[in-house]
PDB file of C-alpha atoms in Angstrom:
ATOM      1  CA  ARG A   1     -42.512  -5.243  67.977  1.00 55.00           C
ATOM      2  CA  ASP A   2     -43.368  -6.358  64.496  1.00 67.00           C
ATOM      3  CA  GLY A   3     -44.795  -9.772  65.380  1.00 70.00           C
ATOM      4  CA  ILE A   4     -41.926 -11.706  63.800  1.00 69.00           C
ATOM      5  CA  SER A   5     -40.067 -14.143  65.998  1.00 69.00           C
ATOM      6  CA  VAL A   6     -36.898 -15.986  65.058  1.00 68.00           C
ATOM      7  CA  THR A   7     -35.674 -19.073  66.861  1.00 72.00           C
ATOM      8  CA  ARG A   8     -31.972 -19.900  66.874  1.00 76.00           C
ATOM      9  CA  GLN A   9     -31.059 -22.485  64.231  1.00 74.00           C
ATOM     10  CA  SER A  10     -34.500 -22.507  62.666  1.00 71.00           C
ATOM     11  CA  ASP A  11     -35.204 -22.302  58.970  1.00 74.00           C
ATOM     12  CA  GLN A  12     -37.867 -19.823  58.047  1.00 71.00           C
ATOM     13  CA  THR A  13     -38.976 -18.892  54.585  1.00 76.00           C
ATOM     14  CA  SER A  14     -40.711 -15.734  53.521  1.00 76.00           C
ATOM     15  CA  SER A  15     -42.016 -14.767  50.148  1.00 80.00           C
ATOM     16  CA  PHE A  16     -43.388 -11.580  48.714  1.00 77.00           C
ATOM     17  CA  THR A  17     -44.389 -10.191  45.365  1.00 81.00           C
ATOM     18  CA  VAL A  18     -43.373  -6.850  43.946  1.00 75.00           C
ATOM     19  CA  GLU A  19     -46.033  -5.530  41.620  1.00 72.00           C
ATOM     20  CA  PRO A  20     -44.733  -3.672  38.572  1.00 72.00           C
ATOM     21  CA  CYS A  21     -45.607  -0.024  38.243  1.00 71.00           C
ATOM     22  CA  ARG A  22     -48.689   0.521  36.124  1.00 76.00           C
ATOM     23  CA  GLY A  23     -48.990   4.299  36.170  1.00 86.00           C
ATOM     24  CA  GLU A  24     -49.804   5.528  32.658  1.00 92.00           C
ATOM     25  CA  ILE A  25     -50.474   8.978  31.290  1.00 95.00           C
ATOM     26  CA  GLY A  26     -51.922   9.222  27.795  1.00 97.00           C
ATOM     27  CA  VAL A  27     -51.421  12.622  26.164  1.00 98.00           C
ATOM     28  CA  ARG A  28     -52.979  14.031  23.007  1.00 98.00           C
ATOM     29  CA  VAL A  29     -51.803  17.316  21.487  1.00 99.00           C
ATOM     30  CA  GLU A  30     -54.228  18.973  19.089  1.00 98.00           C
ATOM     31  CA  ASP A  31     -54.946  22.293  17.413  1.00 98.00           C
ATOM     32  CA  GLU A  32     -58.050  24.501  17.664  1.00 96.00           C
ATOM     33  CA  ASN A  33     -59.853  22.209  15.186  1.00 97.00           C
ATOM     34  CA  SER A  34     -59.052  19.077  17.252  1.00 97.00           C
ATOM     35  CA  ASP A  35     -56.568  17.928  14.591  1.00 98.00           C
ATOM     36  CA  PRO A  36     -53.433  16.153  15.907  1.00 98.00           C
ATOM     37  CA  VAL A  37     -50.202  18.144  16.229  1.00 98.00           C
ATOM     38  CA  SER A  38     -46.937  16.299  15.655  1.00 98.00           C
ATOM     39  CA  GLY A  39     -43.547  17.410  16.924  1.00 98.00           C
ATOM     40  CA  ALA A  40     -44.727  18.778  20.280  1.00 99.00           C
ATOM     41  CA  LEU A  41     -42.243  18.114  23.089  1.00 99.00           C
ATOM     42  CA  LEU A  42     -43.882  16.512  26.127  1.00 99.00           C
ATOM     43  CA  GLU A  43     -42.035  16.300  29.437  1.00 98.00           C
ATOM     44  CA  LEU A  44     -42.936  14.120  32.399  1.00 96.00           C
ATOM     45  CA  TYR A  45     -41.576  15.882  35.471  1.00 96.00           C
ATOM     46  CA  ALA A  46     -41.490  15.569  39.247  1.00 93.00           C
ATOM     47  CA  LEU A  47     -39.368  16.905  42.071  1.00 89.00           C
ATOM     48  CA  ASN A  48     -37.926  19.710  39.904  1.00 88.00           C
ATOM     49  CA  ARG A  49     -36.510  17.411  37.246  1.00 94.00           C
ATOM     50  CA  THR A  50     -37.544  15.843  33.960  1.00 95.00           C
ATOM     51  CA  TRP A  51     -38.028  12.069  34.274  1.00 93.00           C
ATOM     52  CA  ASP A  52     -38.979  11.365  30.662  1.00 95.00           C
ATOM     53  CA  GLN A  53     -39.589  13.313  27.469  1.00 97.00           C
ATOM     54  CA  ASP A  54     -40.467  12.660  23.859  1.00 98.00           C
ATOM     55  CA  PHE A  55     -42.127  14.207  20.817  1.00 98.00           C
ATOM     56  CA  THR A  56     -45.625  13.495  19.565  1.00 98.00           C
ATOM     57  CA  GLY A  57     -45.878  11.578  16.309  1.00 97.00           C
ATOM     58  CA  ALA A  58     -48.199  12.165  13.367  1.00 98.00           C
ATOM     59  CA  ASN A  59     -51.219  11.160  15.463  1.00 98.00           C
ATOM     60  CA  GLY A  60     -50.390  13.764  18.151  1.00 98.00           C
ATOM     61  CA  VAL A  61     -50.395  11.078  20.853  1.00 98.00           C
ATOM     62  CA  LEU A  62     -47.799   9.985  23.387  1.00 97.00           C
ATOM     63  CA  THR A  63     -48.067   7.655  26.388  1.00 96.00           C
ATOM     64  CA  PHE A  64     -45.842   7.833  29.443  1.00 94.00           C
ATOM     65  CA  THR A  65     -45.601   4.543  31.325  1.00 89.00           C
ATOM     66  CA  GLN A  66     -44.180   3.805  34.749  1.00 79.00           C
ATOM     67  CA  ALA A  67     -45.250   7.186  36.151  1.00 84.00           C
ATOM     68  CA  CYS A  68     -45.237   5.880  39.714  1.00 82.00           C
ATOM     69  CA  GLY A  69     -44.355   6.585  43.283  1.00 82.00           C
ATOM     70  CA  MET A  70     -44.921  10.334  43.390  1.00 86.00           C
ATOM     71  CA  GLU A  71     -47.008  13.189  42.080  1.00 93.00           C
ATOM     72  CA  VAL A  72     -45.975  13.977  38.530  1.00 95.00           C
ATOM     73  CA  GLY A  73     -46.727  16.628  35.950  1.00 97.00           C
ATOM     74  CA  VAL A  74     -46.672  16.913  32.177  1.00 98.00           C
ATOM     75  CA  ARG A  75     -45.760  20.059  30.247  1.00 98.00           C
ATOM     76  CA  VAL A  76     -45.866  20.794  26.533  1.00 99.00           C
ATOM     77  CA  THR A  77     -43.499  22.810  24.365  1.00 98.00           C
ATOM     78  CA  PRO A  78     -45.250  23.563  21.068  1.00 99.00           C
ATOM     79  CA  PRO A  79     -43.519  22.911  17.750  1.00 98.00           C
ATOM     80  CA  ALA A  80     -42.780  25.768  15.352  1.00 98.00           C
ATOM     81  CA  GLY A  81     -45.972  27.391  14.119  1.00 98.00           C
ATOM     82  CA  TYR A  82     -47.915  26.868  17.345  1.00 98.00           C
ATOM     83  CA  THR A  83     -48.316  28.562  20.718  1.00 98.00           C
ATOM     84  CA  VAL A  84     -49.981  27.634  23.975  1.00 98.00           C
ATOM     85  CA  PRO A  85     -51.136  29.960  26.775  1.00 96.00           C
ATOM     86  CA  GLU A  86     -49.016  29.584  29.916  1.00 97.00           C
ATOM     87  CA  GLY A  87     -50.695  28.048  32.929  1.00 98.00           C
ATOM     88  CA  ARG A  88     -52.127  24.991  34.622  1.00 97.00           C
ATOM     89  CA  GLY A  89     -54.506  23.134  32.348  1.00 96.00           C
ATOM     90  CA  SER A  90     -53.109  24.723  29.181  1.00 97.00           C
ATOM     91  CA  SER A  91     -49.293  24.434  29.094  1.00 98.00           C
ATOM     92  CA  PHE A  92     -48.955  21.956  31.981  1.00 98.00           C
ATOM     93  CA  TYR A  93     -50.848  19.604  34.254  1.00 98.00           C
ATOM     94  CA  ASP A  94     -49.531  18.724  37.700  1.00 97.00           C
ATOM     95  CA  GLY A  95     -50.510  16.793  40.811  1.00 95.00           C
ATOM     96  CA  LEU A  96     -51.099  13.605  38.799  1.00 95.00           C
ATOM     97  CA  ARG A  97     -50.997  10.168  40.499  1.00 93.00           C
ATOM     98  CA  PRO A  98     -51.716   7.574  37.785  1.00 91.00           C
ATOM     99  CA  ASP A  99     -50.272   4.790  39.936  1.00 85.00           C
ATOM    100  CA  ILE A 100     -53.046   5.407  42.476  1.00 85.00           C
ATOM    101  CA  ASP A 101     -55.851   6.935  40.396  1.00 78.00           C
ATOM    102  CA  GLY A 102     -55.453   4.763  37.288  1.00 86.00           C
ATOM    103  CA  ARG A 103     -54.606   5.815  33.743  1.00 91.00           C
ATOM    104  CA  VAL A 104     -54.773   9.578  33.228  1.00 94.00           C
ATOM    105  CA  GLU A 105     -55.778  11.110  29.879  1.00 97.00           C
ATOM    106  CA  LEU A 106     -54.655  14.655  29.046  1.00 98.00           C
ATOM    107  CA  VAL A 107     -55.299  16.952  26.082  1.00 98.00           C
ATOM    108  CA  PHE A 108     -53.194  19.981  25.215  1.00 99.00           C
ATOM    109  CA  ARG A 109     -54.843  22.387  22.761  1.00 98.00           C
ATOM    110  CA  LEU A 110     -52.364  24.506  20.792  1.00 98.00           C
ATOM    111  CA  GLN A 111     -53.051  27.605  18.732  1.00 97.00           C
ATOM    112  CA  ALA A 112     -51.612  28.186  15.279  1.00 95.00           C
ATOM    113  CA  SER A 113     -49.355  31.242  15.340  1.00 92.00           C
TER     114      SER A 113
END
């Protein structure tokens, strides 16, 4: 029983509010000198698929919004002239829940090749 009773021929009104997703992940891609790197491909992924992707601009920053409802990860593909060691915390971050934990800030540090 859910505690809801309905009487025949009665008018009952219910209301509810759906809160918009507010899960944000801010990402900065920089080189060994902490200078911004543009042109890095960043992918927001979950459940073995890419949900969103884009390239960093001149400031090396990108923000993913609406990262909600599941654990997500972010991976970087360096632009030409840069490399990144493979592994958690260097080429990807996973297990992120910005909708629950609040805005997440990530930094990827690339190496000039």
